Short mmCIF file of C-alpha atoms in Angstrom, two decimals:
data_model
loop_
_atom_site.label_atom_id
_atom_site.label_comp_id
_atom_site.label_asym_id
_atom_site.label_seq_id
_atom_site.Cartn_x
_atom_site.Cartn_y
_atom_site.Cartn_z
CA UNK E 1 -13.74 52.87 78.90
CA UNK E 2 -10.17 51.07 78.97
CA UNK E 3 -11.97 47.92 79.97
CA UNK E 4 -13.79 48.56 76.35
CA UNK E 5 -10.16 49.25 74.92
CA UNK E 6 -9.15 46.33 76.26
CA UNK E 7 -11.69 43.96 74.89
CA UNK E 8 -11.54 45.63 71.29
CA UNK E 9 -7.90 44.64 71.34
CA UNK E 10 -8.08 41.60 72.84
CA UNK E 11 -10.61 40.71 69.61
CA UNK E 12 -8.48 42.53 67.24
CA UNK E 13 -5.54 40.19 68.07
CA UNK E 14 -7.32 37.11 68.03
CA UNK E 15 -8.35 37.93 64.88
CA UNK E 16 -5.23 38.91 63.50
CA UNK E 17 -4.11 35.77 64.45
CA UNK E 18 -7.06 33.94 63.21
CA UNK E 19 -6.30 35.25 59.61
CA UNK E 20 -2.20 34.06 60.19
CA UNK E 21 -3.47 30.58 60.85
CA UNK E 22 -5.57 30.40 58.03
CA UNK E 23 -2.78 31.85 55.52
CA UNK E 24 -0.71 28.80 57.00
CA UNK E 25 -3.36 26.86 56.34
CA UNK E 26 -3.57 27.75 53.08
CA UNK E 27 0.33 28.29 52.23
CA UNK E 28 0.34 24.54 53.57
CA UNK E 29 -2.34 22.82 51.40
CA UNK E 30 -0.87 25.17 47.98
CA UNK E 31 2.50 23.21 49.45
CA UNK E 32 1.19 19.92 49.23
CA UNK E 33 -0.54 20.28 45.88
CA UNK E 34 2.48 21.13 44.59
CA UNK E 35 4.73 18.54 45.65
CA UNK E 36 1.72 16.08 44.75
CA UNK E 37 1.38 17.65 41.27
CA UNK E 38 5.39 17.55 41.06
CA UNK E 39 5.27 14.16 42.30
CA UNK E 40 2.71 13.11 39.11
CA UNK E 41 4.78 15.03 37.03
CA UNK E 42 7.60 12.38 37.90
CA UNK E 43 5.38 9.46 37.84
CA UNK E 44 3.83 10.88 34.04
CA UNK E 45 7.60 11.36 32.52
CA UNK E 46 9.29 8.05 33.95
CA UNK E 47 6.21 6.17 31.88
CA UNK E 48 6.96 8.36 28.59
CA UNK E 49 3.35 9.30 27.97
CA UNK E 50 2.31 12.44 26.27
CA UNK E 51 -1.03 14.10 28.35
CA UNK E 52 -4.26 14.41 26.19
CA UNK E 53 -7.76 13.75 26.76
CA UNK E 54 -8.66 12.66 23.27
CA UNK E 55 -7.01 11.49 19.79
CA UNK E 56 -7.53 10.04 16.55
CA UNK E 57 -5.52 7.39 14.54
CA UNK E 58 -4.31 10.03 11.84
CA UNK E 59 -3.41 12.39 14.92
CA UNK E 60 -1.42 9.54 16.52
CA UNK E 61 0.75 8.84 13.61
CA UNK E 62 1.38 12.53 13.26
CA UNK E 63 2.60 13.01 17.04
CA UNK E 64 5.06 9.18 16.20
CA UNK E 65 6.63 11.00 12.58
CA UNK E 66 8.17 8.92 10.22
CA UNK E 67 10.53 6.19 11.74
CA UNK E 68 12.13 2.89 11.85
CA UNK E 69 8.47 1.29 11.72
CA UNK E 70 8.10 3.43 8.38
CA UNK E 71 10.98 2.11 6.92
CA UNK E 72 10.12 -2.11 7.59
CA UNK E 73 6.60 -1.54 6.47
CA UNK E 74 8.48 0.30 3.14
CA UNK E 75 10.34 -2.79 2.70
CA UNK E 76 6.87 -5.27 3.28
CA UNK E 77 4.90 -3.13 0.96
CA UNK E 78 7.19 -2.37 -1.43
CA UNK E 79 7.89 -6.31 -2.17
CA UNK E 80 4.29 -6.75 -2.99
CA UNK E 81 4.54 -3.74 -5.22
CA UNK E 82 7.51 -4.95 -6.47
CA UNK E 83 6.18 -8.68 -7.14
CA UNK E 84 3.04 -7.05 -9.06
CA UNK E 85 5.36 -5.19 -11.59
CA UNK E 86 6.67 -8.33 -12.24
CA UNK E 87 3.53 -10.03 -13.17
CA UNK E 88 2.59 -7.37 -15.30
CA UNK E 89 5.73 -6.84 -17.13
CA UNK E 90 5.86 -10.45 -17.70
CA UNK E 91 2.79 -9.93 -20.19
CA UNK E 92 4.72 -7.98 -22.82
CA UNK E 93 7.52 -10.83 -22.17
CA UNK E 94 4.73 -13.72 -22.90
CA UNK E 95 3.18 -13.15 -26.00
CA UNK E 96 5.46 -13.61 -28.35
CA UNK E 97 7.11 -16.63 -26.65
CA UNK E 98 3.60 -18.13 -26.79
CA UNK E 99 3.88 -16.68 -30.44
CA UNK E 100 6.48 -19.46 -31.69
CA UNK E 101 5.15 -22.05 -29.10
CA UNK E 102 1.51 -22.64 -30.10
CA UNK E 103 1.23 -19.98 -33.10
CA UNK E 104 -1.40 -18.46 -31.32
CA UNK E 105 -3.46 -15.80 -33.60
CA UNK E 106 -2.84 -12.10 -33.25
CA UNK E 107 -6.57 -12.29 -31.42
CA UNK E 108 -5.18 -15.02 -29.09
CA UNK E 109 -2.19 -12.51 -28.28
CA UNK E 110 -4.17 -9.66 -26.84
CA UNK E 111 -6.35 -12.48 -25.36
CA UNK E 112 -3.55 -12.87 -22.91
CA UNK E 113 -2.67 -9.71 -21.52
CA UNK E 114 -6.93 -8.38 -22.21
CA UNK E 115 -7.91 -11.65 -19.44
CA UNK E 116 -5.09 -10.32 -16.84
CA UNK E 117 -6.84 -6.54 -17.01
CA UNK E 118 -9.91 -7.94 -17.02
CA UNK E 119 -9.33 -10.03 -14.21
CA UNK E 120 -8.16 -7.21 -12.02
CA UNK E 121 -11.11 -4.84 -13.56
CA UNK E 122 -13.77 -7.41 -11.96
CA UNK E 123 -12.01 -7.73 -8.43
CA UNK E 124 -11.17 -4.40 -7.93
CA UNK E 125 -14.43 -3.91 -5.74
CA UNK E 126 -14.41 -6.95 -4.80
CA UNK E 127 -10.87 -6.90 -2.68
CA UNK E 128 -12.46 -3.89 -1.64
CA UNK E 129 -15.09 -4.98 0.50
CA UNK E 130 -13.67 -7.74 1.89
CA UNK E 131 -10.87 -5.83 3.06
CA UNK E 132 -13.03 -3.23 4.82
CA UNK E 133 -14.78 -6.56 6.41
CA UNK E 134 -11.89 -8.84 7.22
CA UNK E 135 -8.98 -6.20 7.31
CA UNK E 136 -6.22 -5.11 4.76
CA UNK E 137 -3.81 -7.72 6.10
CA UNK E 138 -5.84 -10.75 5.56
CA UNK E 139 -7.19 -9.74 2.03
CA UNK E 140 -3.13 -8.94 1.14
CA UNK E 141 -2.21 -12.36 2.47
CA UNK E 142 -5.21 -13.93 0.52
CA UNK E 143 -4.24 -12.84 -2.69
CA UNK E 144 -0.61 -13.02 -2.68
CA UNK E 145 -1.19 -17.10 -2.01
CA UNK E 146 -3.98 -17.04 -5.40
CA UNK E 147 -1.29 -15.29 -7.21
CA UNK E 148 1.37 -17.22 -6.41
CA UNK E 149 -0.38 -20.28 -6.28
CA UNK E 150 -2.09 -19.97 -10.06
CA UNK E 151 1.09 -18.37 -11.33
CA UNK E 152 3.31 -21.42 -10.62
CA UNK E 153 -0.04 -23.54 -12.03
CA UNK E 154 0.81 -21.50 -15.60
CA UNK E 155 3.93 -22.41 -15.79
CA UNK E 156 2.72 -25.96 -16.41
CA UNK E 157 -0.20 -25.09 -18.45
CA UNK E 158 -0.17 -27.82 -21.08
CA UNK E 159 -2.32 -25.99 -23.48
CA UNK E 160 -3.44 -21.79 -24.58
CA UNK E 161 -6.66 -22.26 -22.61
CA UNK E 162 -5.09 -23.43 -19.51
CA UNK E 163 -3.22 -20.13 -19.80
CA UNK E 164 -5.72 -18.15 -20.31
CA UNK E 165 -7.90 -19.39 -17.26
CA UNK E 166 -4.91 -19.12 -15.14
CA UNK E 167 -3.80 -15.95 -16.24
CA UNK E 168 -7.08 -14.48 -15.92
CA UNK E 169 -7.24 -15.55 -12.20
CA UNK E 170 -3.80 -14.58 -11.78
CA UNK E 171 -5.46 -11.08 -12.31
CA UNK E 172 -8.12 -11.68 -10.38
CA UNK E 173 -6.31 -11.90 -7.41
CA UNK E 174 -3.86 -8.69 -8.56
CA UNK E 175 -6.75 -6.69 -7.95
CA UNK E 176 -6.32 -6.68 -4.46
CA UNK E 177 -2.73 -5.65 -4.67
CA UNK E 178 -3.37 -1.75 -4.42
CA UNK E 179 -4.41 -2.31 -1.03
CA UNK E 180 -0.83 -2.53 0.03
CA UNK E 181 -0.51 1.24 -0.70
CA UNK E 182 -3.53 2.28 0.96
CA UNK E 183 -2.36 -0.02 3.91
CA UNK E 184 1.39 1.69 3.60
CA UNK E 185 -0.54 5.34 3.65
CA UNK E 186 -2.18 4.82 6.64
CA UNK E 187 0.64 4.57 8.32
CA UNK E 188 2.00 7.51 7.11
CA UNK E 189 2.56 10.96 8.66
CA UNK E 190 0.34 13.53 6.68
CA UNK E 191 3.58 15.62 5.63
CA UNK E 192 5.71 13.13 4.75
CA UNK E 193 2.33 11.03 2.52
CA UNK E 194 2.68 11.70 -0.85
CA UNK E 195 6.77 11.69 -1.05
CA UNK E 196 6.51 8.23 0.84
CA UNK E 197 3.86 7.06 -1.99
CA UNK E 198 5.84 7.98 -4.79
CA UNK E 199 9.06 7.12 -3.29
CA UNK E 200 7.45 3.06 -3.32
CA UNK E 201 6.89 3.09 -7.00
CA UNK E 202 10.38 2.88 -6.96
CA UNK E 203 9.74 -0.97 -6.26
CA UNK E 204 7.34 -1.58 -8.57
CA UNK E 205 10.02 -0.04 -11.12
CA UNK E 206 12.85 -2.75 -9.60
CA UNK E 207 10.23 -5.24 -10.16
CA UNK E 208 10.34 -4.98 -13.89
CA UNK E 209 13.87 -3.98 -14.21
CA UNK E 210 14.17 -7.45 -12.21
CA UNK E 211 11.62 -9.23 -14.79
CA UNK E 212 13.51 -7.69 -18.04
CA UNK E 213 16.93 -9.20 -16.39
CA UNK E 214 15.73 -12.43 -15.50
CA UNK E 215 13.90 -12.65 -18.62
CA UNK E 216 17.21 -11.83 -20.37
CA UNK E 217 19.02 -14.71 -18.34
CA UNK E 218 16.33 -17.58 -18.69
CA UNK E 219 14.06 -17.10 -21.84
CA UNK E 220 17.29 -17.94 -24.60
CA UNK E 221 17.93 -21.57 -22.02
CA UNK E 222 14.84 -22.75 -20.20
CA UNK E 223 12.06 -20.95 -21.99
CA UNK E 224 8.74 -19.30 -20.67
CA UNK E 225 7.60 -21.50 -18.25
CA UNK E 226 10.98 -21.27 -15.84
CA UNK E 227 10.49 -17.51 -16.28
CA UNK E 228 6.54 -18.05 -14.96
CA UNK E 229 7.60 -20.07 -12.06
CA UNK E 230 10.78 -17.96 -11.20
CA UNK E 231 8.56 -14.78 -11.15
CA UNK E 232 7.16 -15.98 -8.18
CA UNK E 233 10.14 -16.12 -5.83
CA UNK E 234 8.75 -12.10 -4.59
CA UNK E 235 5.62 -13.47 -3.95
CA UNK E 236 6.86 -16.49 -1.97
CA UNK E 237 8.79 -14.16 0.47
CA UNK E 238 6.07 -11.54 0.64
CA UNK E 239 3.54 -14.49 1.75
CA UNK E 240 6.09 -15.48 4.44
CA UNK E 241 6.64 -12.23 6.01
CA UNK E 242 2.61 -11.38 5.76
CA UNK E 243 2.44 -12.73 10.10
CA UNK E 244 4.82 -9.65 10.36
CA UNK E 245 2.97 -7.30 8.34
CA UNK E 246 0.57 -5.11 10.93
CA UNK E 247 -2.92 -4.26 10.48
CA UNK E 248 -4.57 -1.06 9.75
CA UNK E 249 -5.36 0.69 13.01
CA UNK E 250 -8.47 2.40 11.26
CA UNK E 251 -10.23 -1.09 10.55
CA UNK E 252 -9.88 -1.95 13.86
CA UNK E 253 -11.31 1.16 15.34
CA UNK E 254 -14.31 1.36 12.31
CA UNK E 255 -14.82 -2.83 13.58
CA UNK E 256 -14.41 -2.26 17.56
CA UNK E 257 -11.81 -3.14 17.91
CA UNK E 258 -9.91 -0.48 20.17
CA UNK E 259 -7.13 -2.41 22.18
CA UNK E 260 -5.90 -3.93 18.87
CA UNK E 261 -5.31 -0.46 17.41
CA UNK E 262 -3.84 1.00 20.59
CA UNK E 263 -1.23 -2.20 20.28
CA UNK E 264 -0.68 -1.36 16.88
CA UNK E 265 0.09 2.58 17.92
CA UNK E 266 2.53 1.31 20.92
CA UNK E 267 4.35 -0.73 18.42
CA UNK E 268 4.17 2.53 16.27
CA UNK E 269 5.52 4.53 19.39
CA UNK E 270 8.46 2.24 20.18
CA UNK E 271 10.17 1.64 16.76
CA UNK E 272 10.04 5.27 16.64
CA UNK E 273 11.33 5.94 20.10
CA UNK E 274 8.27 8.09 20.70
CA UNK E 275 6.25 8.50 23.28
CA UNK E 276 2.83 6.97 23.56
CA UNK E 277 -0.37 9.29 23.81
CA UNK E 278 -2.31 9.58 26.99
CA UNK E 279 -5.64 10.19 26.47
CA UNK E 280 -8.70 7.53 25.09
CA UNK E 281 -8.75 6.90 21.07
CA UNK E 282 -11.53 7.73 18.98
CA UNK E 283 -12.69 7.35 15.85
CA UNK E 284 -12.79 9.38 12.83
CA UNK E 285 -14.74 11.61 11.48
CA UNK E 286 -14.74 10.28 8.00
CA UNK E 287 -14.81 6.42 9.92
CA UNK E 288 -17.70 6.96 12.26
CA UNK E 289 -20.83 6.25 9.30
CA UNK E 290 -19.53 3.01 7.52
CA UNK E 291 -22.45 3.11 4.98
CA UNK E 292 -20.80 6.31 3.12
CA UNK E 293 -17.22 4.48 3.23
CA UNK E 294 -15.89 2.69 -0.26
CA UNK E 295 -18.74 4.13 -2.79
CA UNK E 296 -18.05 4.03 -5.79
CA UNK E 297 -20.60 6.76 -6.68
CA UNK E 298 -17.91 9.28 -5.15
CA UNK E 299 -15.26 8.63 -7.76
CA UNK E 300 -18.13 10.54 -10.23
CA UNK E 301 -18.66 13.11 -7.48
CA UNK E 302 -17.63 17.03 -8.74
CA UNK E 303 -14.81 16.42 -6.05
CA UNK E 304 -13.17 13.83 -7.44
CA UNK E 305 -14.91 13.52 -11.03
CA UNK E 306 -12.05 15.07 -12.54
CA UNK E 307 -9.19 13.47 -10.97
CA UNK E 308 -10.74 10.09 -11.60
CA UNK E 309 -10.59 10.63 -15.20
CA UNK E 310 -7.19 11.97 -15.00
CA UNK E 311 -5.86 9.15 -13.43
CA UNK E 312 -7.61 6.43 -15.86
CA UNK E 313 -5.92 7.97 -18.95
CA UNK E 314 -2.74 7.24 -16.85
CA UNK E 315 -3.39 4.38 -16.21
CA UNK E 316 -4.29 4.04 -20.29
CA UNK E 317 -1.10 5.21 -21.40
CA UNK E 318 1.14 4.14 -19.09
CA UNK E 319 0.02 0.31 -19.31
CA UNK E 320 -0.16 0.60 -23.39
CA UNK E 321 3.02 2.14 -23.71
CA UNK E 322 4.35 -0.94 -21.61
CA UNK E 323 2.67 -3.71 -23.08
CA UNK E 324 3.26 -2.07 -26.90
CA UNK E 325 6.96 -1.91 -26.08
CA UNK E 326 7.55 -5.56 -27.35
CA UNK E 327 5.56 -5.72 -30.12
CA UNK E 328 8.04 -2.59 -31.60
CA UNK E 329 10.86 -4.79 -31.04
CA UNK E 330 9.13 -7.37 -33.21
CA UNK E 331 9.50 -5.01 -36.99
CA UNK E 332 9.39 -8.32 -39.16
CA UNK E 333 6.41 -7.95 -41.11
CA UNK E 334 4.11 -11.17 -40.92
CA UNK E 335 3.10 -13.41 -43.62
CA UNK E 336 -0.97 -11.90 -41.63
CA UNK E 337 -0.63 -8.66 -42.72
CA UNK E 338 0.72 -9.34 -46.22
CA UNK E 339 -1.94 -11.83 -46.47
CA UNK E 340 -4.50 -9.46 -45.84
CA UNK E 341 -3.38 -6.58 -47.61
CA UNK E 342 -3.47 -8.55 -50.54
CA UNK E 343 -6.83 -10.22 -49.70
CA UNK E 344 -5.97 -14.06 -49.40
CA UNK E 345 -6.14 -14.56 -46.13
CA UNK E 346 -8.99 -13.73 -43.17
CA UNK E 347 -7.21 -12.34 -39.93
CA UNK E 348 -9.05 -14.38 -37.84
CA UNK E 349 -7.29 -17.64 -39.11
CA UNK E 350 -3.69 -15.98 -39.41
CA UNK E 351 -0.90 -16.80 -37.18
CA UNK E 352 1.69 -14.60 -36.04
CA UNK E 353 5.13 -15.34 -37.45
CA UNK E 354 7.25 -16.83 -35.12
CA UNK E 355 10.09 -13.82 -33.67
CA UNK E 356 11.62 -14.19 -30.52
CA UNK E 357 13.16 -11.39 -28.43
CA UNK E 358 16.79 -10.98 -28.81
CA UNK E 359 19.35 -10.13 -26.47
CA UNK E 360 19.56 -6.62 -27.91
CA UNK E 361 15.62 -5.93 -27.24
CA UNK E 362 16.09 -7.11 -23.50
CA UNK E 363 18.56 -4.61 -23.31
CA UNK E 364 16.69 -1.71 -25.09
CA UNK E 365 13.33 -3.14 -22.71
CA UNK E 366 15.49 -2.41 -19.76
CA UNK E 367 16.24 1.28 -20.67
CA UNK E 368 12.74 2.13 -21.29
CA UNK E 369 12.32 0.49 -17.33
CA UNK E 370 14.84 2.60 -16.11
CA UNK E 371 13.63 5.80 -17.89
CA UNK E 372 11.01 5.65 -15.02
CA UNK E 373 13.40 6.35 -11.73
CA UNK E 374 13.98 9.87 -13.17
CA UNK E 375 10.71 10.68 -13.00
CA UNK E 376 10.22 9.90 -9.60
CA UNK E 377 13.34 12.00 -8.69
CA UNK E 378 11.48 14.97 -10.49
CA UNK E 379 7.85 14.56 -8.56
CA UNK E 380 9.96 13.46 -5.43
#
């Protein structure tokens, strides 16, 4: 019986210490996963990565916020903005030089600003496409060479025709200038978006305030066709600073091109002084079936039926009430509409009588420009 005892005891105590080694055992391994996991830890933070298995473009740009890279792509944007309000508010400047010039017809007249719209009308879709093919930054360099390229060509337009077909493709190529703002809100975090947006039609309000003053300072001296080729000078240093000017990250995922976008989110990350996301990008949701991208079906869809419609009167009276601001300034009646009130003279073969722009309407043309940075502090 004690030998029993004795052999029950012997097997309880090698158990016992059976179970102690295998608690060191497993005290030991819990040890070294932890100093390995503190050890990636280390290795994770002194690269500055964020951990996540997956992320999108728009998520990216979230997680970097709204930077120093924000702020230069502002600036690059907001030049091309800012050169397009120039070439539109040069329009209401034109006319009536042209008016004492070549006594061009009242028809003539809204020839000349009707071409530019029409011009841009056309192209619209156009720019479109080719910038979902080719990329935002190549169809924004593209058009800023037509546009400064035919612009300087009209300011040595020897005849109304020449003006016409140059002005026409001048508009033409404007078309594509919109894409500057869809390229600018791309880069955009989601909460800061829509201040951002309106906060850049702040340029394309310096752009005619800059027009109006240059206007004021070279129309009474060199005449029309120094202001054409002056207009330019925007466009010349938006062209050179296009190599600078980064690509949409969202074309280059929708055209497979991944390591392009992650280069483009690094940059992102380091102006910002942010750290870059670990994980593999993906696309979209609303990038992943190009077919339904860039309809334009879906601007008469019930989503966005009504704010299409909305946004062409706008467009309607904001453009008319610029373009109708000179011909107020001009309250001489004509020897046209006396003519034809009294029935001896057809409109189509009446002139406009000759009235330049004075000093005094440059001025009150300004004020109605600056009347617009109000209203952007009130939305803002």
């Amino acid at each position: 019986m004690s030998q029993l005892l004795s052999a029950v005891n012997r097997t309880t105590r090698g158990r016992n210490t059976s179970n102690y080694e295998d608690i060191d055992k497993i005290t030991s391994n819990v040890d070294e996963s932890s100093e390995s996991h503190f050890g990636e830890e280390i290795e994770m933070t002194s690269v500055s990565v964020v951990p996540d298995d997956t992320y999108t473009v728009a998520q990216a740009v979230n997680a970097f916020g709204f930077g120093k890279f924000q702020v230069k792509l502002s600036l690059f944007t907001g030049l091309c903005w800012m050169a397009d309000s120039m070439e539109m508010t040069i329009l209401s400047i034109l006319s009536p030089a042209l008016h004492c010039d070549w006594h061009i017809s009242r028809y003539q007249q809204a020839l000349t600003t009707t071409i530019v719209f029409l011009g841009m009308m056309l192209s619209s879709t156009f720019w479109g496409n080719l910038s979902d093919r080719y990329g935002r930054k190549r169809a924004l360099t593209l058009c800023a060479l037509l546009i400064f390229y035919y612009a300087m060509l009209s300011s040595i337009a020897p005849n109304f025709l020449w003006v016409l077909l140059l002005r026409g493709l001048v508009g033409f190529a404007i078309g594509c200038v919109p894409q500057s703002v869809t390229l600018y809100a791309e880069f955009l975090p989601t909460k800061q978006r829509a201040k951002c947006v309106v906060l850049l039609d702040c340029f394309w309000a310096l752009g005619a305030c800059f027009e109006v003053l240059l206007a004021l300072v070279v129309m009474p001296t060199l005449g029309w066709k120094w202001l054409l080729a002056l207009s330019t000078i925007p466009l010349f240093i938006f062209v050179c600073i296009t190599p600078w000017l980064p690509e949409s990250p969202r074309y280059h995922i929708a055209s497979d091109q991944t390591e392009k976008a992650l280069a483009t989110l690094e940059k992102i990350a380091l102006d910002n002084g942010k750290p870059m996301l670990l994980g593999r990008l993906v696309v979209d949701d609303d990038s992943s079936n190009p077919s339904r991208r860039g309809r334009i079906q879906d601007l008469l869809s019930p989503e966005l039926c009504r704010t299409s419609l909305l946004l062409t009167v706008c467009a309607f009276c904001y453009y008319g009430v610029v373009l109708m601001t000179t011909e107020l300034f001009e309250s001489a009646v004509s020897s046209c509409t006396r003519n034809q009130s009294m029935g001896l003279k057809p409109l189509e073969s009446c002139t406009a009588e000759c009235k330049t722009l004075t000093t005094q309407d440059y001025i009150d043309l300004l004020w109605t420009t600056l009347a617009e940075f109000p209203g952007y502090y009130y939305f803002i």
